[in-house]
XYZ file of C-alpha atoms in Angstrom:
559
model
C 0.279 10.685 -40.136
C -2.839 12.846 -40.318
C -3.523 16.286 -38.815
C 0.092 17.371 -38.403
C 1.277 14.606 -36.041
C 4.725 13.510 -37.197
C 4.888 9.751 -37.719
C 7.633 7.270 -36.862
C 9.479 4.911 -39.249
C 7.126 2.549 -41.075
C 6.335 -0.691 -39.290
C 7.416 0.599 -35.875
C 5.013 0.546 -32.944
C 5.066 3.100 -30.150
C 4.002 2.757 -26.487
C 0.610 4.387 -26.059
C -0.423 3.841 -29.680
C -3.159 1.190 -29.668
C -5.952 -0.238 -31.794
C -9.165 1.326 -30.519
C -11.666 0.822 -33.341
C -12.394 -1.962 -35.818
C -11.435 -0.915 -39.337
C -10.917 -3.002 -42.463
C -8.034 -0.721 -43.488
C -6.068 -1.275 -40.271
C -2.320 -0.861 -40.982
C -0.497 -4.191 -41.282
C 1.815 -3.572 -38.320
C -1.239 -3.531 -36.039
C -2.855 -6.654 -37.479
C -0.616 -9.322 -35.927
C -3.519 -10.229 -33.640
C -6.871 -10.441 -35.478
C -9.432 -7.962 -34.170
C -12.085 -10.658 -33.822
C -9.980 -12.335 -31.131
C -9.774 -9.138 -29.136
C -12.396 -8.215 -26.588
C -14.681 -5.344 -27.485
C -16.975 -2.965 -25.675
C -20.728 -3.373 -25.524
C -23.721 -1.319 -26.606
C -22.684 1.910 -28.306
C -19.043 0.847 -27.937
C -19.418 -2.594 -29.537
C -16.907 -1.677 -32.253
C -14.385 -0.285 -29.768
C -11.437 -2.584 -29.069
C -10.822 -2.638 -25.327
C -7.495 -1.196 -24.279
C -5.870 -2.477 -22.185
C -7.095 -5.954 -23.048
C -8.353 -7.669 -19.872
C -7.458 -11.218 -18.975
C -10.181 -13.795 -18.386
C -9.601 -13.831 -14.633
C -12.575 -12.771 -12.492
C -10.022 -11.039 -10.248
C -8.767 -8.726 -12.993
C -10.087 -5.263 -11.987
C -10.899 -4.573 -15.633
C -13.450 -7.411 -15.427
C -15.198 -6.158 -12.307
C -18.813 -5.073 -12.753
C -19.253 -1.379 -13.486
C -21.051 -0.733 -10.192
C -18.064 -2.039 -8.241
C -15.599 0.094 -10.188
C -17.770 3.178 -9.807
C -18.163 2.532 -6.072
C -14.369 2.598 -5.687
C -14.286 5.830 -7.685
C -17.094 7.331 -5.593
C -15.398 6.610 -2.247
C -11.946 7.755 -3.358
C -13.577 10.747 -5.050
C -15.433 11.763 -1.895
C -12.189 11.434 0.053
C -10.476 13.588 -2.565
C -13.228 16.171 -2.149
C -12.604 16.474 1.594
C -8.857 16.581 0.940
C -9.479 19.359 -1.571
C -11.417 21.310 1.045
C -8.812 20.686 3.759
C -6.194 22.934 2.166
C -8.069 26.214 1.522
C -10.944 25.734 4.001
C -9.567 28.344 6.412
C -8.982 31.070 3.803
C -12.268 32.995 4.408
C -11.303 33.332 8.076
C -7.645 34.289 7.673
C -8.120 37.592 9.481
C -10.026 35.991 12.382
C -7.545 33.101 12.700
C -4.485 35.359 12.526
C -5.882 37.474 15.367
C -6.727 34.379 17.422
C -3.241 32.880 16.974
C -1.554 36.286 17.297
C 0.217 36.073 13.938
C 0.120 38.094 10.722
C -1.827 37.109 7.616
C 1.497 36.645 5.811
C 2.599 34.052 8.378
C -0.766 32.301 8.117
C -0.562 32.169 4.316
C 2.933 30.708 4.692
C 1.359 27.862 6.675
C -0.651 27.068 3.537
C 2.600 27.130 1.586
C 4.109 24.552 3.955
C 1.092 22.304 3.428
C 1.638 22.457 -0.326
C 5.353 21.690 0.071
C 4.763 18.649 2.293
C 2.202 17.273 -0.172
C 4.830 17.418 -2.899
C 7.494 15.761 -0.750
C 5.211 13.004 0.553
C 4.439 11.874 -2.987
C 8.028 10.662 -3.250
C 7.179 8.237 -0.443
C 3.583 7.191 -1.036
C 3.515 6.736 -4.813
C 6.550 4.391 -4.854
C 4.889 2.470 -2.017
C 1.689 2.239 -4.067
C 3.636 0.843 -7.001
C 5.434 -1.687 -4.796
C 2.774 -2.937 -2.363
C -0.417 -1.717 -4.003
C -2.867 1.154 -3.680
C -4.996 -0.127 -0.799
C -2.439 0.169 2.061
C -1.634 3.720 0.975
C -5.284 4.796 0.865
C -5.931 3.351 4.313
C -2.803 4.868 5.865
C -3.560 8.302 4.452
C -7.200 8.189 5.555
C -6.001 7.483 9.098
C -3.523 10.370 8.867
C -6.251 12.775 7.734
C -8.566 11.637 10.531
C -5.940 12.111 13.251
C -4.716 15.418 11.782
C -8.259 16.785 11.894
C -8.607 15.838 15.564
C -5.245 17.463 16.286
C -6.240 20.674 14.505
C -9.501 20.852 16.447
C -7.538 21.101 19.707
C -4.708 23.362 18.471
C -4.338 26.382 20.767
C -1.224 28.068 19.353
C 0.459 28.538 16.001
C 3.027 25.778 16.561
C 0.356 23.165 17.219
C -1.784 24.549 14.392
C 1.096 24.306 11.912
C 1.970 20.803 13.134
C -1.574 19.562 12.515
C -1.599 21.102 9.042
C 1.731 19.531 8.078
C 0.673 16.116 9.424
C -2.561 16.365 7.456
C -0.622 17.293 4.312
C 1.089 13.894 4.471
C -2.291 12.226 4.114
C -3.575 14.522 1.386
C -1.114 13.536 -1.342
C -2.500 10.164 -2.560
C -6.044 11.462 -2.923
C -4.717 14.301 -5.057
C -2.687 12.129 -7.411
C -2.972 8.351 -6.825
C -6.646 8.194 -7.795
C -5.683 8.641 -11.462
C -3.593 5.460 -11.251
C -6.572 3.651 -9.730
C -8.706 4.865 -12.630
C -6.141 3.390 -15.032
C -6.373 0.097 -13.095
C -10.162 -0.048 -13.414
C -11.179 1.534 -16.699
C -10.403 1.217 -20.394
C -8.841 3.974 -22.492
C -12.163 5.107 -23.987
C -13.648 5.501 -20.467
C -10.837 7.268 -18.635
C -11.408 10.951 -19.382
C -14.984 10.756 -18.096
C -13.861 9.074 -14.869
C -10.931 11.430 -14.399
C -13.366 14.305 -14.836
C -15.553 12.770 -12.107
C -12.607 12.482 -9.691
C -11.419 15.964 -10.589
C -14.935 17.290 -10.014
C -14.845 15.937 -6.452
C -11.393 17.441 -5.846
C -12.066 20.878 -7.322
C -15.558 21.124 -5.857
C -13.973 20.308 -2.513
C -11.500 23.140 -2.998
C -14.226 25.655 -3.867
C -17.085 24.148 -1.868
C -14.981 23.892 1.280
C -14.393 27.628 1.263
C -18.056 28.199 0.478
C -19.214 26.355 3.599
C -16.298 27.241 5.858
C -17.120 30.949 5.888
C -20.400 30.253 7.684
C -18.862 27.674 10.014
C -15.996 29.968 11.024
C -18.346 32.909 11.545
C -20.948 30.989 13.578
C -19.034 28.129 15.250
C -15.388 29.165 15.173
C -12.481 28.008 13.028
C -11.750 24.954 15.206
C -15.037 23.503 14.019
C -13.671 23.201 10.497
C -11.299 20.543 11.805
C -14.060 18.894 13.832
C -16.240 18.527 10.739
C -13.306 17.122 8.775
C -12.699 14.574 11.557
C -16.365 13.541 11.442
C -16.335 13.115 7.662
C -13.034 11.220 7.563
C -14.262 9.096 10.457
C -17.191 8.089 8.242
C -15.098 7.595 5.093
C -12.383 5.468 6.736
C -14.569 2.342 7.182
C -15.909 2.801 3.638
C -12.351 2.773 2.294
C -11.604 -0.350 4.319
C -14.746 -2.204 3.219
C -15.238 -1.146 -0.394
C -11.876 -0.054 -1.844
C -10.048 -3.333 -2.529
C -6.650 -3.599 -4.136
C -6.821 -2.509 -7.793
C -3.186 -3.152 -8.780
C -2.967 -6.239 -10.996
C -0.117 -7.893 -12.880
C -1.351 -8.535 -16.412
C 0.889 -10.519 -18.829
C 1.733 -8.845 -22.161
C -0.831 -9.361 -24.900
C 1.606 -11.207 -27.163
C 2.288 -13.715 -24.384
C -1.416 -14.382 -24.030
C -1.639 -15.100 -27.776
C 1.317 -17.476 -27.789
C -0.741 -20.242 -29.446
C -2.073 -18.187 -32.322
C -0.520 -18.651 -35.759
C -1.462 -15.795 -38.088
C -3.158 -17.156 -41.212
C -4.097 -20.515 -39.651
C -5.912 -19.592 -36.500
C -5.015 -21.478 -33.336
C -2.733 -24.439 -33.866
C -4.080 -27.645 -32.313
C -0.716 -28.322 -30.700
C -0.714 -25.035 -28.810
C -4.392 -24.387 -28.272
C -4.457 -26.078 -24.886
C -1.477 -24.095 -23.632
C -2.295 -20.738 -25.206
C -3.228 -17.845 -22.989
C -5.346 -15.840 -25.386
C -7.772 -13.052 -24.681
C -11.336 -14.297 -24.328
C -13.753 -12.745 -26.790
C -16.701 -10.605 -25.749
C -19.850 -12.445 -24.735
C -21.755 -10.645 -27.471
C -19.396 -11.560 -30.315
C -18.263 -15.082 -29.386
C -19.075 -17.947 -31.744
C -18.252 -21.518 -30.783
C -16.217 -23.563 -33.241
C -14.799 -27.076 -33.067
C -12.245 -26.669 -35.833
C -8.989 -25.373 -34.401
C -7.821 -24.499 -37.910
C -10.795 -22.266 -38.673
C -10.163 -18.628 -37.932
C -10.549 -17.494 -35.360
C -11.169 -20.090 -32.677
C -12.146 -19.338 -29.110
C -9.569 -20.709 -26.746
C -9.082 -20.718 -23.038
C -8.309 -17.206 -21.738
C -5.497 -16.374 -19.353
C -6.711 -16.619 -15.767
C -10.082 -18.146 -16.627
C -9.534 -20.879 -14.051
C -8.632 -18.477 -11.232
C -10.967 -18.850 -8.234
C -12.881 -15.642 -7.640
C -11.708 -13.763 -4.551
C -14.230 -13.607 -1.731
C -15.331 -10.377 -0.052
C -13.219 -11.327 2.989
C -10.176 -11.731 0.738
C -10.745 -8.195 -0.561
C -10.415 -6.860 3.008
C -6.758 -7.868 3.234
C -4.590 -4.786 3.587
C -1.483 -6.284 1.987
C -2.122 -8.550 -0.992
C 1.340 -8.971 -2.472
C 4.227 -7.293 -4.245
C 3.271 -5.636 -7.536
C 6.715 -4.507 -8.664
C 10.017 -6.338 -8.316
C 11.982 -3.200 -9.133
C 14.014 -1.871 -6.210
C 12.564 1.017 -4.202
C 15.679 3.053 -4.990
C 15.046 2.826 -8.732
C 11.362 3.622 -8.269
C 12.351 6.627 -6.160
C 14.820 7.907 -8.792
C 12.516 7.422 -11.787
C 10.385 10.583 -11.247
C 13.532 12.709 -11.591
C 14.165 11.114 -14.997
C 10.606 10.944 -16.303
C 10.145 14.607 -15.369
C 12.146 15.443 -18.513
C 10.023 13.294 -20.826
C 8.391 15.879 -23.130
C 4.826 14.794 -22.350
C 5.406 14.682 -18.598
C 7.192 18.041 -18.540
C 4.284 19.479 -20.519
C 1.881 18.029 -17.939
C 3.906 19.609 -15.140
C 3.722 23.014 -16.820
C 0.016 22.738 -17.600
C -1.092 21.419 -14.215
C 1.350 23.588 -12.299
C 0.627 26.874 -14.035
C -3.121 26.375 -13.634
C -3.559 24.826 -10.200
C -0.895 27.055 -8.650
C -2.658 30.132 -9.937
C -5.966 28.779 -8.578
C -4.353 28.353 -5.149
C -3.310 32.007 -5.372
C -6.993 32.965 -5.440
C -7.630 31.198 -2.137
C -4.630 32.936 -0.556
C -5.497 36.482 -1.676
C -9.315 36.478 -1.649
C -9.608 37.399 2.029
C -7.201 40.323 1.709
C -9.055 41.587 -1.400
C -12.729 41.165 -0.528
C -12.750 42.001 3.198
C -11.524 45.573 2.583
C -12.657 48.514 0.442
C -14.515 48.620 -1.889
C -16.195 45.266 -1.131
C -16.062 44.997 2.685
C -17.286 41.391 2.718
C -17.819 39.531 5.980
C -16.181 36.145 6.566
C -19.289 34.282 5.392
C -19.643 36.529 2.335
C -16.003 35.910 1.437
C -16.745 32.200 1.604
C -19.704 32.670 -0.752
C -17.283 33.798 -3.461
C -16.470 30.105 -3.907
C -19.994 29.436 -5.165
C -18.854 30.674 -8.573
C -15.940 28.222 -9.031
C -18.106 25.462 -7.555
C -20.757 25.926 -10.260
C -18.265 26.456 -13.078
C -16.262 23.401 -12.011
C -19.374 21.222 -12.199
C -20.112 22.633 -15.635
C -16.542 22.174 -16.856
C -16.207 18.595 -15.642
C -19.636 17.652 -16.978
C -18.628 18.834 -20.436
C -14.922 18.070 -20.711
C -14.685 14.416 -19.641
C -17.354 12.853 -21.895
C -16.428 15.228 -24.744
C -12.765 14.216 -24.527
C -13.614 10.504 -24.681
C -15.937 11.143 -27.642
C -13.265 13.120 -29.528
C -10.617 10.427 -29.003
C -12.870 7.642 -30.317
C -13.901 9.779 -33.311
C -10.289 10.618 -34.172
C -9.245 6.967 -33.790
C -11.930 5.902 -36.260
C -10.761 8.558 -38.709
C -7.184 7.328 -38.207
C -7.842 3.793 -39.506
C -8.808 2.591 -36.024
C -5.474 3.603 -34.431
C -5.543 5.692 -31.255
C -2.762 8.100 -30.318
C -2.550 9.700 -26.844
C -2.191 13.042 -28.652
C -5.874 12.732 -29.546
C -6.520 13.947 -25.986
C -5.098 17.377 -26.820
C -7.587 19.176 -29.142
C -9.868 19.954 -26.198
C -7.113 22.225 -24.807
C -8.511 25.019 -27.008
C -11.438 25.358 -24.585
C -9.441 26.003 -21.355
C -7.057 28.280 -23.286
C -9.877 30.722 -24.011
C -11.728 30.351 -20.711
C -8.593 30.544 -18.563
C -7.266 33.656 -20.281
C -10.606 35.385 -19.687
C -10.568 34.302 -16.035
C -7.050 35.395 -15.101
C -6.931 38.629 -17.091
C -10.492 39.499 -16.145
C -9.951 38.982 -12.412
C -7.005 41.364 -12.299
C -8.790 44.007 -14.373
C -12.080 43.921 -12.437
C -10.294 44.171 -9.082
C -8.073 47.006 -10.319
C -10.955 49.049 -11.711
C -13.164 48.239 -8.694
C -16.097 46.918 -10.700
C -19.176 45.353 -9.142
C -18.265 42.257 -7.114
C -19.923 40.007 -9.709
C -17.085 40.766 -12.160
C -14.153 39.261 -10.229
C -16.352 36.486 -8.834
C -17.351 35.460 -12.379
C -13.709 35.510 -13.505
C -12.735 33.403 -10.478
C -15.243 30.809 -11.661
C -13.952 30.883 -15.245
C -10.382 30.227 -14.068
C -11.579 27.172 -12.141
C -13.574 25.951 -15.133
C -10.396 26.188 -17.217
C -8.586 23.948 -14.721
C -11.437 21.425 -14.835
C -11.365 21.243 -18.637
C -7.579 21.181 -18.810
C -7.215 18.238 -16.429
C -9.557 16.177 -18.611
C -6.802 16.291 -21.241
C -3.605 16.316 -19.161
C -4.191 13.293 -16.939
C -5.631 10.952 -19.609
C -2.718 11.871 -21.881
C -0.159 10.943 -19.224
C -1.980 7.702 -18.392
C -2.223 6.665 -22.033
C 1.275 7.739 -23.117
C 3.175 6.401 -20.075
C 0.795 3.926 -18.467
C 3.488 1.604 -17.096
C 5.141 4.536 -15.325
C 2.012 6.427 -14.299
C 2.928 6.519 -10.592
C 6.336 8.017 -11.323
C 4.884 10.403 -13.911
C 2.344 11.833 -11.484
C 5.011 12.319 -8.829
C 7.001 14.287 -11.405
C 3.981 16.370 -12.408
C 3.326 17.243 -8.794
C 6.682 18.917 -8.570
C 4.296 21.807 -9.229
C 3.808 21.798 -5.433
C 7.229 23.395 -5.109
C 6.115 26.104 -7.526
C 2.938 26.602 -5.512
C 4.959 26.713 -2.288
C 7.176 29.483 -3.600
C 4.343 31.582 -4.990
C 1.987 31.336 -2.004
C 4.886 32.221 0.271
C 5.149 35.770 -1.093
C 2.033 36.406 -3.214
C 0.330 38.646 -0.627
C 3.392 40.902 -0.514
C 3.506 40.926 -4.323
C -0.180 41.832 -4.464
C 0.270 44.681 -1.976
C 3.241 46.148 -3.857
C 2.166 45.670 -7.490
C -1.616 45.535 -7.381
C -4.071 42.950 -8.704
C -3.874 44.126 -12.331
C -0.125 43.554 -12.638
C -0.138 40.299 -10.664
C -2.872 38.641 -12.692
C -1.579 40.079 -15.961
C 1.678 38.221 -15.308
C -0.087 35.033 -14.170
C -2.487 35.106 -17.117
C 0.308 35.626 -19.641
C 2.326 32.738 -18.209
C -0.803 30.578 -18.359
C -1.432 31.372 -22.035
C 2.210 30.753 -22.924
C 2.225 27.395 -21.153
C -1.017 26.208 -22.760
C 0.365 27.046 -26.213
C 3.143 24.466 -25.653
C 0.436 21.924 -26.485
C 1.041 22.701 -30.175
C 4.596 21.251 -30.339
C 3.477 18.284 -28.223
C 0.721 17.573 -30.754
C 3.270 17.649 -33.589
C 6.232 15.882 -31.971
C 4.591 13.855 -29.187
C 4.488 10.530 -31.027
C 8.110 10.813 -32.150
C 9.148 11.666 -28.609
C 7.432 8.517 -27.332
C 9.167 6.481 -30.048
C 12.656 7.776 -29.230
C 12.119 7.270 -25.498
C 10.995 3.675 -26.083
C 14.107 2.978 -28.169
C 16.657 4.572 -25.845
C 18.704 1.698 -24.410
C 19.413 3.345 -21.056
C 15.773 4.272 -20.506
C 14.665 0.806 -21.600
C 16.888 -0.774 -18.969
C 16.350 1.656 -16.106
C 12.675 2.556 -16.519
C 11.209 -0.843 -17.393
C 9.979 -3.198 -14.707
C 12.191 -6.104 -13.648
């Protein structure tokens, strides 16, 4: 295997390893289905083999027109943006809110910690439900929860009611933070995913930073209750859009070998089996009609080609079927097992050590910038978030398309074979940017530089998160696609880490100072990111051993 990735025994295939580019020197173990029978991309991607291979059914989400897929992504992305804002939106007004509710800033920051904890716990409910009954019911239920929680928060008059509204809202936040990636896997091919994940992540992270940016002015001029009122208005507008234009994207797709049951390598499609075969239909641009079933390769009827296309009214159904026959108990237990898969544990460390540290910024910014030497007002404290907002846009705009380009280029250099580890080289970028952000923030605060110093470093840390997620989430989707729901639940165990840190970070900051706090956080971040090196080397072998473990095969595979 090239570039330091350790290979598996010859002739063995590994989950996640797929043919992504047409090459004449394709290894023999990947040539059991001729490339000309497989569906390809179009335009600049005409020589890219689509993975996963769609069926011929018009109801297969992979076959939906691009505008319909992107509309689903836009609506779920906008919802994710508001969810992103919902968590830290009150941080610029912590001092004002704590005085109004007659509590300390520490108690108020602990309310944020409880929100983070409930998000992590609710994933153990909603993601198994999404795997069992589909994504659509979960999206609708959580949109309703967010709408009602916002109304509740707008009328909260004491800390108990305030905390109750925040916890109830946290239940609805979880799917938009983590289930959207599974929807992206439902809708898009491997070579398109990083760009779309970057788009979703842009909505989420811009919501986190942009919410604080706007909320400072709203809290200062209208009062903090109006933050909840505006959230209720926005979710009230998004709820009907989710109902009308986010149909079910879960789809049961038979294995590729089953769809090629009638193909006999070396002869083409046997006349006896051609009528019964469920082969993948070739691309419109590369199809050539032939009447000789023995000539290679013939075009035969694709699986699902005769399915009647679902009407718009059919797409409005909330429950459309059961998408997993595995028991809920097994689905619930799986995240605890998959957490220890090397790639998933790496994703937990990467996502946790970055996003948790970013949440720390939102918790401590008010206590840093509203006192000497900066003396910012509430609205000025909110303006700090303009930096991460801009840097997040820049990071997502670069990282997603660049990651997809790198993976296709590496696959072509690797005889047309794609490995999920090809998502990892881009990690070099967030390693450098993130280290500068975390170390720089602590140093500039400690030495009381001009406010532009820490604000710039705050933006760099957010840009690092944007670039990092463009590698982490596509890697998990590609390496463990069949268990993506469980994998993302496991990764979001980082919420428990965030809960613990936000619970005491203000005390830690007061006792140790910004330099020591962010020196520790930055060093942990660098150490965690460097674990990408062993994953690059051993990742493929780890996937191979997992796939060949008899217990894991039995317990983790679908019934």
